[in-house]
Amino acid sequence: MNKTIIIVVYGGFFRGMGHVVRMRRLAKELLQKGNDLILYTNEPVCVEMLSHPDWHVCMVQEEKASFQLQQGMKELKPDLLLIDVLDIDLEFLQVMQDSCGSARLVLFEEKREEACQLADAVINGIYGGLDQKRMRVNSTEYFQGTPYLLLDHEIGQLKDTYEVRKECKKVVISLGGSDPCGLLSKAVSALQAVEHVHILAVAGKASHIKEQIEDQHIHFIRHTDQLSARLWEADLAIVAGGMTLYEAICIGVPSIVLSQVDHQAITATGFAQKGACLHLGLGDHVNEKDILLAVQRLSGSYYLRRSIHLNGRTLIDGKGTERVKNILIHLMNHHQKEHKDV
């Protein structure tokens, strides 16, 4: 019997698009198990990114989201409610818990105790740090660490086949789905005179970038569903400290990090301390000269790039999406058994 899963995920210019990207990945995996999926999101750009012929996407007005979702859960009677919303309002979350009936409630990337205690499970692939931790606190199960990262299902194959080449010929720059600090333009401008490498600059779907520096060795594209594959083709990447950093490290691409926000800086610093990337700090505090010097340093040293590659490969195995899918299926099946036994 098919199960019904509701996913609530918000994104946009200020929130970023990482939440949307990872929930779309997870939805595809859950769909393969014959489940019925309904996704609720908050902006047209998110609806566009989440659209898929095999599930339904609803756009909510955030101030009216509680009412819209209450109605949806009353009609659909879900088995599972997944919420991936940055700093979700606690009153809204309480309403969701009260309204979801017998459905299991799962939160993603949530650290606040008062929010976590409302959930049946919390999955923190990013906030959980680098090491795998699984625990139960009262009635909430926690799955913490990079083993639970929701990365592209093809990333394992890319990881197995990536090689660090002696000569650095291609640089990929991807600084987030929204790039609120405008770091893509800064990075491309910094490298405009570096003509011995080809530069692929990827603007995110929610990015407001308008000006584009075009040159013989610089190519701009706006969004791609094949970013992991583009990273695999690169000898060096310049990324923010979000999901793309995790993908680059998993594949083994030597990376320079310009963090967009404080929590990304914490993540990137942790990886840099293990020699898995070169972190320049918060991007809006980094000047173009520093970016240029970092690229010259890494592109000019095969041994440094190979060291970063080797240090990062052991930190992320790329199997998190499969693990999380299995956790969610177990939650639904286990809940169903308990319910029948009552």
JSON list of N, CA, C and O in Angstrom, two decimals, residues 1-7 30 34-38 72-82 99-106 120 327-337 339-340:
[
{"chain": "A", "resi": 1, "resn": "MET", "atom": "N", "xyz": [0.84, -1.20, 0.00]},
{"chain": "A", "resi": 1, "resn": "MET", "atom": "CA", "xyz": [0.00, 0.00, 0.00]},
{"chain": "A", "resi": 1, "resn": "MET", "atom": "C", "xyz": [0.87, 1.25, 0.00]},
{"chain": "A", "resi": 1, "resn": "MET", "atom": "O", "xyz": [1.80, 1.38, 0.80]},
{"chain": "A", "resi": 2, "resn": "ASN", "atom": "N", "xyz": [0.59, 2.15, -0.94]},
{"chain": "A", "resi": 2, "resn": "ASN", "atom": "CA", "xyz": [1.35, 3.40, -1.02]},
{"chain": "A", "resi": 2, "resn": "ASN", "atom": "C", "xyz": [1.16, 4.23, 0.24]},
{"chain": "A", "resi": 2, "resn": "ASN", "atom": "O", "xyz": [0.08, 4.28, 0.82]},
{"chain": "A", "resi": 3, "resn": "LYS", "atom": "N", "xyz": [2.23, 4.90, 0.63]},
{"chain": "A", "resi": 3, "resn": "LYS", "atom": "CA", "xyz": [2.18, 5.82, 1.76]},
{"chain": "A", "resi": 3, "resn": "LYS", "atom": "C", "xyz": [2.22, 7.25, 1.24]},
{"chain": "A", "resi": 3, "resn": "LYS", "atom": "O", "xyz": [2.75, 7.52, 0.17]},
{"chain": "A", "resi": 4, "resn": "THR", "atom": "N", "xyz": [1.65, 8.15, 2.02]},
{"chain": "A", "resi": 4, "resn": "THR", "atom": "CA", "xyz": [1.59, 9.55, 1.63]},
{"chain": "A", "resi": 4, "resn": "THR", "atom": "C", "xyz": [2.61, 10.35, 2.44]},
{"chain": "A", "resi": 4, "resn": "THR", "atom": "O", "xyz": [2.64, 10.27, 3.67]},
{"chain": "A", "resi": 5, "resn": "ILE", "atom": "N", "xyz": [3.43, 11.10, 1.73]},
{"chain": "A", "resi": 5, "resn": "ILE", "atom": "CA", "xyz": [4.48, 11.90, 2.35]},
{"chain": "A", "resi": 5, "resn": "ILE", "atom": "C", "xyz": [4.30, 13.36, 1.98]},
{"chain": "A", "resi": 5, "resn": "ILE", "atom": "O", "xyz": [4.19, 13.70, 0.80]},
{"chain": "A", "resi": 6, "resn": "ILE", "atom": "N", "xyz": [4.27, 14.22, 2.98]},
{"chain": "A", "resi": 6, "resn": "ILE", "atom": "CA", "xyz": [4.24, 15.67, 2.77]},
{"chain": "A", "resi": 6, "resn": "ILE", "atom": "C", "xyz": [5.61, 16.23, 3.11]},
{"chain": "A", "resi": 6, "resn": "ILE", "atom": "O", "xyz": [6.18, 15.91, 4.15]},
{"chain": "A", "resi": 7, "resn": "ILE", "atom": "N", "xyz": [6.15, 17.05, 2.20]},
{"chain": "A", "resi": 7, "resn": "ILE", "atom": "CA", "xyz": [7.43, 17.73, 2.42]},
{"chain": "A", "resi": 7, "resn": "ILE", "atom": "C", "xyz": [7.19, 19.24, 2.42]},
{"chain": "A", "resi": 7, "resn": "ILE", "atom": "O", "xyz": [6.58, 19.77, 1.49]},
{"chain": "A", "resi": 30, "resn": "LEU", "atom": "N", "xyz": [12.39, 8.70, -2.48]},
{"chain": "A", "resi": 30, "resn": "LEU", "atom": "CA", "xyz": [11.17, 8.20, -1.85]},
{"chain": "A", "resi": 30, "resn": "LEU", "atom": "C", "xyz": [10.13, 7.82, -2.89]},
{"chain": "A", "resi": 30, "resn": "LEU", "atom": "O", "xyz": [9.34, 6.89, -2.69]},
{"chain": "A", "resi": 34, "resn": "GLY", "atom": "N", "xyz": [7.35, 3.90, -4.45]},
{"chain": "A", "resi": 34, "resn": "GLY", "atom": "CA", "xyz": [5.92, 3.87, -4.71]},
{"chain": "A", "resi": 34, "resn": "GLY", "atom": "C", "xyz": [5.10, 4.74, -3.79]},
{"chain": "A", "resi": 34, "resn": "GLY", "atom": "O", "xyz": [3.89, 4.54, -3.64]},
{"chain": "A", "resi": 35, "resn": "ASN", "atom": "N", "xyz": [5.72, 5.74, -3.16]},
{"chain": "A", "resi": 35, "resn": "ASN", "atom": "CA", "xyz": [5.00, 6.62, -2.27]},
{"chain": "A", "resi": 35, "resn": "ASN", "atom": "C", "xyz": [4.36, 7.78, -3.02]},
{"chain": "A", "resi": 35, "resn": "ASN", "atom": "O", "xyz": [4.80, 8.14, -4.12]},
{"chain": "A", "resi": 36, "resn": "ASP", "atom": "N", "xyz": [3.33, 8.36, -2.44]},
{"chain": "A", "resi": 36, "resn": "ASP", "atom": "CA", "xyz": [2.68, 9.55, -2.99]},
{"chain": "A", "resi": 36, "resn": "ASP", "atom": "C", "xyz": [3.24, 10.78, -2.29]},
{"chain": "A", "resi": 36, "resn": "ASP", "atom": "O", "xyz": [3.22, 10.87, -1.06]},
{"chain": "A", "resi": 37, "resn": "LEU", "atom": "N", "xyz": [3.75, 11.74, -3.07]},
{"chain": "A", "resi": 37, "resn": "LEU", "atom": "CA", "xyz": [4.43, 12.90, -2.50]},
{"chain": "A", "resi": 37, "resn": "LEU", "atom": "C", "xyz": [3.69, 14.19, -2.84]},
{"chain": "A", "resi": 37, "resn": "LEU", "atom": "O", "xyz": [3.23, 14.39, -3.97]},
{"chain": "A", "resi": 38, "resn": "ILE", "atom": "N", "xyz": [3.62, 15.06, -1.84]},
{"chain": "A", "resi": 38, "resn": "ILE", "atom": "CA", "xyz": [3.08, 16.42, -2.01]},
{"chain": "A", "resi": 38, "resn": "ILE", "atom": "C", "xyz": [4.07, 17.36, -1.35]},
{"chain": "A", "resi": 38, "resn": "ILE", "atom": "O", "xyz": [4.42, 17.18, -0.18]},
{"chain": "A", "resi": 72, "resn": "GLY", "atom": "N", "xyz": [-4.38, 20.69, 4.16]},
{"chain": "A", "resi": 72, "resn": "GLY", "atom": "CA", "xyz": [-3.77, 19.63, 3.36]},
{"chain": "A", "resi": 72, "resn": "GLY", "atom": "C", "xyz": [-3.62, 18.34, 4.14]},
{"chain": "A", "resi": 72, "resn": "GLY", "atom": "O", "xyz": [-3.92, 17.25, 3.62]},
{"chain": "A", "resi": 73, "resn": "MET", "atom": "N", "xyz": [-3.19, 18.44, 5.39]},
{"chain": "A", "resi": 73, "resn": "MET", "atom": "CA", "xyz": [-3.01, 17.22, 6.19]},
{"chain": "A", "resi": 73, "resn": "MET", "atom": "C", "xyz": [-4.34, 16.58, 6.55]},
{"chain": "A", "resi": 73, "resn": "MET", "atom": "O", "xyz": [-4.45, 15.36, 6.65]},
{"chain": "A", "resi": 74, "resn": "LYS", "atom": "N", "xyz": [-5.36, 17.41, 6.74]},
{"chain": "A", "resi": 74, "resn": "LYS", "atom": "CA", "xyz": [-6.69, 16.87, 7.04]},
{"chain": "A", "resi": 74, "resn": "LYS", "atom": "C", "xyz": [-7.21, 16.04, 5.87]},
{"chain": "A", "resi": 74, "resn": "LYS", "atom": "O", "xyz": [-7.83, 14.98, 6.05]},
{"chain": "A", "resi": 75, "resn": "GLU", "atom": "N", "xyz": [-6.95, 16.52, 4.65]},
{"chain": "A", "resi": 75, "resn": "GLU", "atom": "CA", "xyz": [-7.43, 15.82, 3.46]},
{"chain": "A", "resi": 75, "resn": "GLU", "atom": "C", "xyz": [-6.56, 14.61, 3.11]},
{"chain": "A", "resi": 75, "resn": "GLU", "atom": "O", "xyz": [-7.07, 13.55, 2.73]},
{"chain": "A", "resi": 76, "resn": "LEU", "atom": "N", "xyz": [-5.24, 14.76, 3.26]},
{"chain": "A", "resi": 76, "resn": "LEU", "atom": "CA", "xyz": [-4.32, 13.74, 2.76]},
{"chain": "A", "resi": 76, "resn": "LEU", "atom": "C", "xyz": [-3.98, 12.65, 3.78]},
{"chain": "A", "resi": 76, "resn": "LEU", "atom": "O", "xyz": [-3.56, 11.56, 3.41]},
{"chain": "A", "resi": 77, "resn": "LYS", "atom": "N", "xyz": [-4.10, 12.99, 5.07]},
{"chain": "A", "resi": 77, "resn": "LYS", "atom": "CA", "xyz": [-3.77, 12.05, 6.15]},
{"chain": "A", "resi": 77, "resn": "LYS", "atom": "C", "xyz": [-2.40, 11.41, 5.90]},
{"chain": "A", "resi": 77, "resn": "LYS", "atom": "O", "xyz": [-2.28, 10.18, 5.69]},
{"chain": "A", "resi": 78, "resn": "PRO", "atom": "N", "xyz": [-1.34, 12.20, 5.95]},
{"chain": "A", "resi": 78, "resn": "PRO", "atom": "CA", "xyz": [-0.01, 11.69, 5.60]},
{"chain": "A", "resi": 78, "resn": "PRO", "atom": "C", "xyz": [0.52, 10.67, 6.60]},
{"chain": "A", "resi": 78, "resn": "PRO", "atom": "O", "xyz": [0.13, 10.67, 7.78]},
{"chain": "A", "resi": 79, "resn": "ASP", "atom": "N", "xyz": [1.42, 9.84, 6.12]},
{"chain": "A", "resi": 79, "resn": "ASP", "atom": "CA", "xyz": [2.14, 8.90, 6.98]},
{"chain": "A", "resi": 79, "resn": "ASP", "atom": "C", "xyz": [3.44, 9.53, 7.49]},
{"chain": "A", "resi": 79, "resn": "ASP", "atom": "O", "xyz": [3.99, 9.09, 8.50]},
{"chain": "A", "resi": 80, "resn": "LEU", "atom": "N", "xyz": [3.91, 10.54, 6.77]},
{"chain": "A", "resi": 80, "resn": "LEU", "atom": "CA", "xyz": [5.19, 11.15, 7.09]},
{"chain": "A", "resi": 80, "resn": "LEU", "atom": "C", "xyz": [5.15, 12.63, 6.74]},
{"chain": "A", "resi": 80, "resn": "LEU", "atom": "O", "xyz": [4.67, 13.00, 5.66]},
{"chain": "A", "resi": 81, "resn": "LEU", "atom": "N", "xyz": [5.64, 13.47, 7.65]},
{"chain": "A", "resi": 81, "resn": "LEU", "atom": "CA", "xyz": [5.73, 14.92, 7.41]},
{"chain": "A", "resi": 81, "resn": "LEU", "atom": "C", "xyz": [7.18, 15.32, 7.58]},
{"chain": "A", "resi": 81, "resn": "LEU", "atom": "O", "xyz": [7.75, 15.21, 8.67]},
{"chain": "A", "resi": 82, "resn": "LEU", "atom": "N", "xyz": [7.80, 15.78, 6.49]},
{"chain": "A", "resi": 82, "resn": "LEU", "atom": "CA", "xyz": [9.19, 16.22, 6.50]},
{"chain": "A", "resi": 82, "resn": "LEU", "atom": "C", "xyz": [9.24, 17.74, 6.40]},
{"chain": "A", "resi": 82, "resn": "LEU", "atom": "O", "xyz": [8.58, 18.32, 5.52]},
{"chain": "A", "resi": 99, "resn": "SER", "atom": "N", "xyz": [-1.35, 18.94, 14.11]},
{"chain": "A", "resi": 99, "resn": "SER", "atom": "CA", "xyz": [-2.24, 18.68, 12.98]},
{"chain": "A", "resi": 99, "resn": "SER", "atom": "C", "xyz": [-1.89, 17.44, 12.19]},
{"chain": "A", "resi": 99, "resn": "SER", "atom": "O", "xyz": [-2.68, 16.99, 11.35]},
{"chain": "A", "resi": 100, "resn": "CYS", "atom": "N", "xyz": [-0.70, 16.87, 12.42]},
{"chain": "A", "resi": 100, "resn": "CYS", "atom": "CA", "xyz": [-0.25, 15.80, 11.53]},
{"chain": "A", "resi": 100, "resn": "CYS", "atom": "C", "xyz": [-0.78, 14.43, 11.90]},
{"chain": "A", "resi": 100, "resn": "CYS", "atom": "O", "xyz": [-0.47, 13.43, 11.24]},
{"chain": "A", "resi": 101, "resn": "GLY", "atom": "N", "xyz": [-1.59, 14.35, 12.95]},
{"chain": "A", "resi": 101, "resn": "GLY", "atom": "CA", "xyz": [-2.23, 13.09, 13.30]},
{"chain": "A", "resi": 101, "resn": "GLY", "atom": "C", "xyz": [-1.22, 12.02, 13.65]},
{"chain": "A", "resi": 101, "resn": "GLY", "atom": "O", "xyz": [-0.32, 12.21, 14.46]},
{"chain": "A", "resi": 102, "resn": "SER", "atom": "N", "xyz": [-1.35, 10.85, 12.98]},
{"chain": "A", "resi": 102, "resn": "SER", "atom": "CA", "xyz": [-0.47, 9.73, 13.28]},
{"chain": "A", "resi": 102, "resn": "SER", "atom": "C", "xyz": [0.82, 9.76, 12.45]},
{"chain": "A", "resi": 102, "resn": "SER", "atom": "O", "xyz": [1.65, 8.86, 12.55]},
{"chain": "A", "resi": 103, "resn": "ALA", "atom": "N", "xyz": [1.00, 10.81, 11.64]},
{"chain": "A", "resi": 103, "resn": "ALA", "atom": "CA", "xyz": [2.21, 10.90, 10.80]},
{"chain": "A", "resi": 103, "resn": "ALA", "atom": "C", "xyz": [3.45, 11.11, 11.66]},
{"chain": "A", "resi": 103, "resn": "ALA", "atom": "O", "xyz": [3.41, 11.77, 12.69]},
{"chain": "A", "resi": 104, "resn": "ARG", "atom": "N", "xyz": [4.56, 10.54, 11.21]},
{"chain": "A", "resi": 104, "resn": "ARG", "atom": "CA", "xyz": [5.85, 10.81, 11.83]},
{"chain": "A", "resi": 104, "resn": "ARG", "atom": "C", "xyz": [6.34, 12.18, 11.36]},
{"chain": "A", "resi": 104, "resn": "ARG", "atom": "O", "xyz": [6.32, 12.48, 10.15]},
{"chain": "A", "resi": 105, "resn": "LEU", "atom": "N", "xyz": [6.84, 12.99, 12.27]},
{"chain": "A", "resi": 105, "resn": "LEU", "atom": "CA", "xyz": [7.35, 14.33, 11.97]},
{"chain": "A", "resi": 105, "resn": "LEU", "atom": "C", "xyz": [8.88, 14.30, 12.01]},
{"chain": "A", "resi": 105, "resn": "LEU", "atom": "O", "xyz": [9.47, 13.92, 13.03]},
{"chain": "A", "resi": 106, "resn": "VAL", "atom": "N", "xyz": [9.52, 14.70, 10.92]},
{"chain": "A", "resi": 106, "resn": "VAL", "atom": "CA", "xyz": [10.97, 14.69, 10.82]},
{"chain": "A", "resi": 106, "resn": "VAL", "atom": "C", "xyz": [11.46, 16.08, 10.43]},
{"chain": "A", "resi": 106, "resn": "VAL", "atom": "O", "xyz": [10.97, 16.67, 9.45]},
{"chain": "A", "resi": 120, "resn": "ASP", "atom": "N", "xyz": [9.66, 13.48, 15.80]},
{"chain": "A", "resi": 120, "resn": "ASP", "atom": "CA", "xyz": [9.99, 12.08, 16.02]},
{"chain": "A", "resi": 120, "resn": "ASP", "atom": "C", "xyz": [11.45, 11.81, 15.68]},
{"chain": "A", "resi": 120, "resn": "ASP", "atom": "O", "xyz": [12.08, 10.93, 16.27]},
{"chain": "A", "resi": 327, "resn": "ILE", "atom": "N", "xyz": [16.05, 5.32, 6.66]},
{"chain": "A", "resi": 327, "resn": "ILE", "atom": "CA", "xyz": [15.59, 5.75, 7.99]},
{"chain": "A", "resi": 327, "resn": "ILE", "atom": "C", "xyz": [14.11, 6.13, 7.93]},
{"chain": "A", "resi": 327, "resn": "ILE", "atom": "O", "xyz": [13.31, 5.74, 8.79]},
{"chain": "A", "resi": 328, "resn": "LEU", "atom": "N", "xyz": [13.74, 6.88, 6.91]},
{"chain": "A", "resi": 328, "resn": "LEU", "atom": "CA", "xyz": [12.36, 7.35, 6.79]},
{"chain": "A", "resi": 328, "resn": "LEU", "atom": "C", "xyz": [11.39, 6.19, 6.53]},
{"chain": "A", "resi": 328, "resn": "LEU", "atom": "O", "xyz": [10.29, 6.15, 7.09]},
{"chain": "A", "resi": 329, "resn": "ILE", "atom": "N", "xyz": [11.80, 5.26, 5.69]},
{"chain": "A", "resi": 329, "resn": "ILE", "atom": "CA", "xyz": [10.96, 4.08, 5.43]},
{"chain": "A", "resi": 329, "resn": "ILE", "atom": "C", "xyz": [10.78, 3.28, 6.71]},
{"chain": "A", "resi": 329, "resn": "ILE", "atom": "O", "xyz": [9.67, 2.81, 7.03]},
{"chain": "A", "resi": 330, "resn": "HIS", "atom": "N", "xyz": [11.86, 3.12, 7.46]},
{"chain": "A", "resi": 330, "resn": "HIS", "atom": "CA", "xyz": [11.76, 2.40, 8.73]},
{"chain": "A", "resi": 330, "resn": "HIS", "atom": "C", "xyz": [10.83, 3.12, 9.71]},
{"chain": "A", "resi": 330, "resn": "HIS", "atom": "O", "xyz": [10.02, 2.47, 10.39]},
{"chain": "A", "resi": 331, "resn": "LEU", "atom": "N", "xyz": [10.93, 4.43, 9.76]},
{"chain": "A", "resi": 331, "resn": "LEU", "atom": "CA", "xyz": [10.05, 5.20, 10.66]},
{"chain": "A", "resi": 331, "resn": "LEU", "atom": "C", "xyz": [8.59, 4.96, 10.31]},
{"chain": "A", "resi": 331, "resn": "LEU", "atom": "O", "xyz": [7.76, 4.76, 11.21]},
{"chain": "A", "resi": 332, "resn": "MET", "atom": "N", "xyz": [8.27, 4.98, 9.03]},
{"chain": "A", "resi": 332, "resn": "MET", "atom": "CA", "xyz": [6.88, 4.78, 8.62]},
{"chain": "A", "resi": 332, "resn": "MET", "atom": "C", "xyz": [6.42, 3.36, 8.93]},
{"chain": "A", "resi": 332, "resn": "MET", "atom": "O", "xyz": [5.33, 3.15, 9.47]},
{"chain": "A", "resi": 333, "resn": "ASN", "atom": "N", "xyz": [7.24, 2.38, 8.59]},
{"chain": "A", "resi": 333, "resn": "ASN", "atom": "CA", "xyz": [6.85, 0.99, 8.81]},
{"chain": "A", "resi": 333, "resn": "ASN", "atom": "C", "xyz": [6.76, 0.65, 10.30]},
{"chain": "A", "resi": 333, "resn": "ASN", "atom": "O", "xyz": [5.86, -0.07, 10.73]},
{"chain": "A", "resi": 334, "resn": "HIS", "atom": "N", "xyz": [7.72, 1.15, 11.06]},
{"chain": "A", "resi": 334, "resn": "HIS", "atom": "CA", "xyz": [7.74, 0.90, 12.50]},
{"chain": "A", "resi": 334, "resn": "HIS", "atom": "C", "xyz": [6.52, 1.53, 13.16]},
{"chain": "A", "resi": 334, "resn": "HIS", "atom": "O", "xyz": [5.87, 0.95, 14.01]},
{"chain": "A", "resi": 335, "resn": "HIS", "atom": "N", "xyz": [6.21, 2.75, 12.70]},
{"chain": "A", "resi": 335, "resn": "HIS", "atom": "CA", "xyz": [5.04, 3.44, 13.26]},
{"chain": "A", "resi": 335, "resn": "HIS", "atom": "C", "xyz": [3.77, 2.69, 12.94]},
{"chain": "A", "resi": 335, "resn": "HIS", "atom": "O", "xyz": [2.88, 2.53, 13.77]},
{"chain": "A", "resi": 336, "resn": "GLN", "atom": "N", "xyz": [3.70, 2.17, 11.71]},
{"chain": "A", "resi": 336, "resn": "GLN", "atom": "CA", "xyz": [2.50, 1.43, 11.31]},
{"chain": "A", "resi": 336, "resn": "GLN", "atom": "C", "xyz": [2.30, 0.19, 12.16]},
{"chain": "A", "resi": 336, "resn": "GLN", "atom": "O", "xyz": [1.19, -0.11, 12.59]},
{"chain": "A", "resi": 337, "resn": "LYS", "atom": "N", "xyz": [3.40, -0.51, 12.47]},
{"chain": "A", "resi": 337, "resn": "LYS", "atom": "CA", "xyz": [3.33, -1.70, 13.29]},
{"chain": "A", "resi": 337, "resn": "LYS", "atom": "C", "xyz": [2.85, -1.34, 14.69]},
{"chain": "A", "resi": 337, "resn": "LYS", "atom": "O", "xyz": [1.96, -1.99, 15.26]},
{"chain": "A", "resi": 339, "resn": "HIS", "atom": "N", "xyz": [1.11, 1.18, 15.61]},
{"chain": "A", "resi": 339, "resn": "HIS", "atom": "CA", "xyz": [-0.28, 1.61, 15.54]},
{"chain": "A", "resi": 339, "resn": "HIS", "atom": "C", "xyz": [-1.22, 0.40, 15.50]},
{"chain": "A", "resi": 339, "resn": "HIS", "atom": "O", "xyz": [-2.25, 0.38, 16.16]},
{"chain": "A", "resi": 340, "resn": "LYS", "atom": "N", "xyz": [-0.82, -0.64, 14.75]},
{"chain": "A", "resi": 340, "resn": "LYS", "atom": "CA", "xyz": [-1.66, -1.83, 14.63]},
{"chain": "A", "resi": 340, "resn": "LYS", "atom": "C", "xyz": [-1.71, -2.59, 15.96]},
{"chain": "A", "resi": 340, "resn": "LYS", "atom": "O", "xyz": [-2.69, -3.25, 16.27]}
]
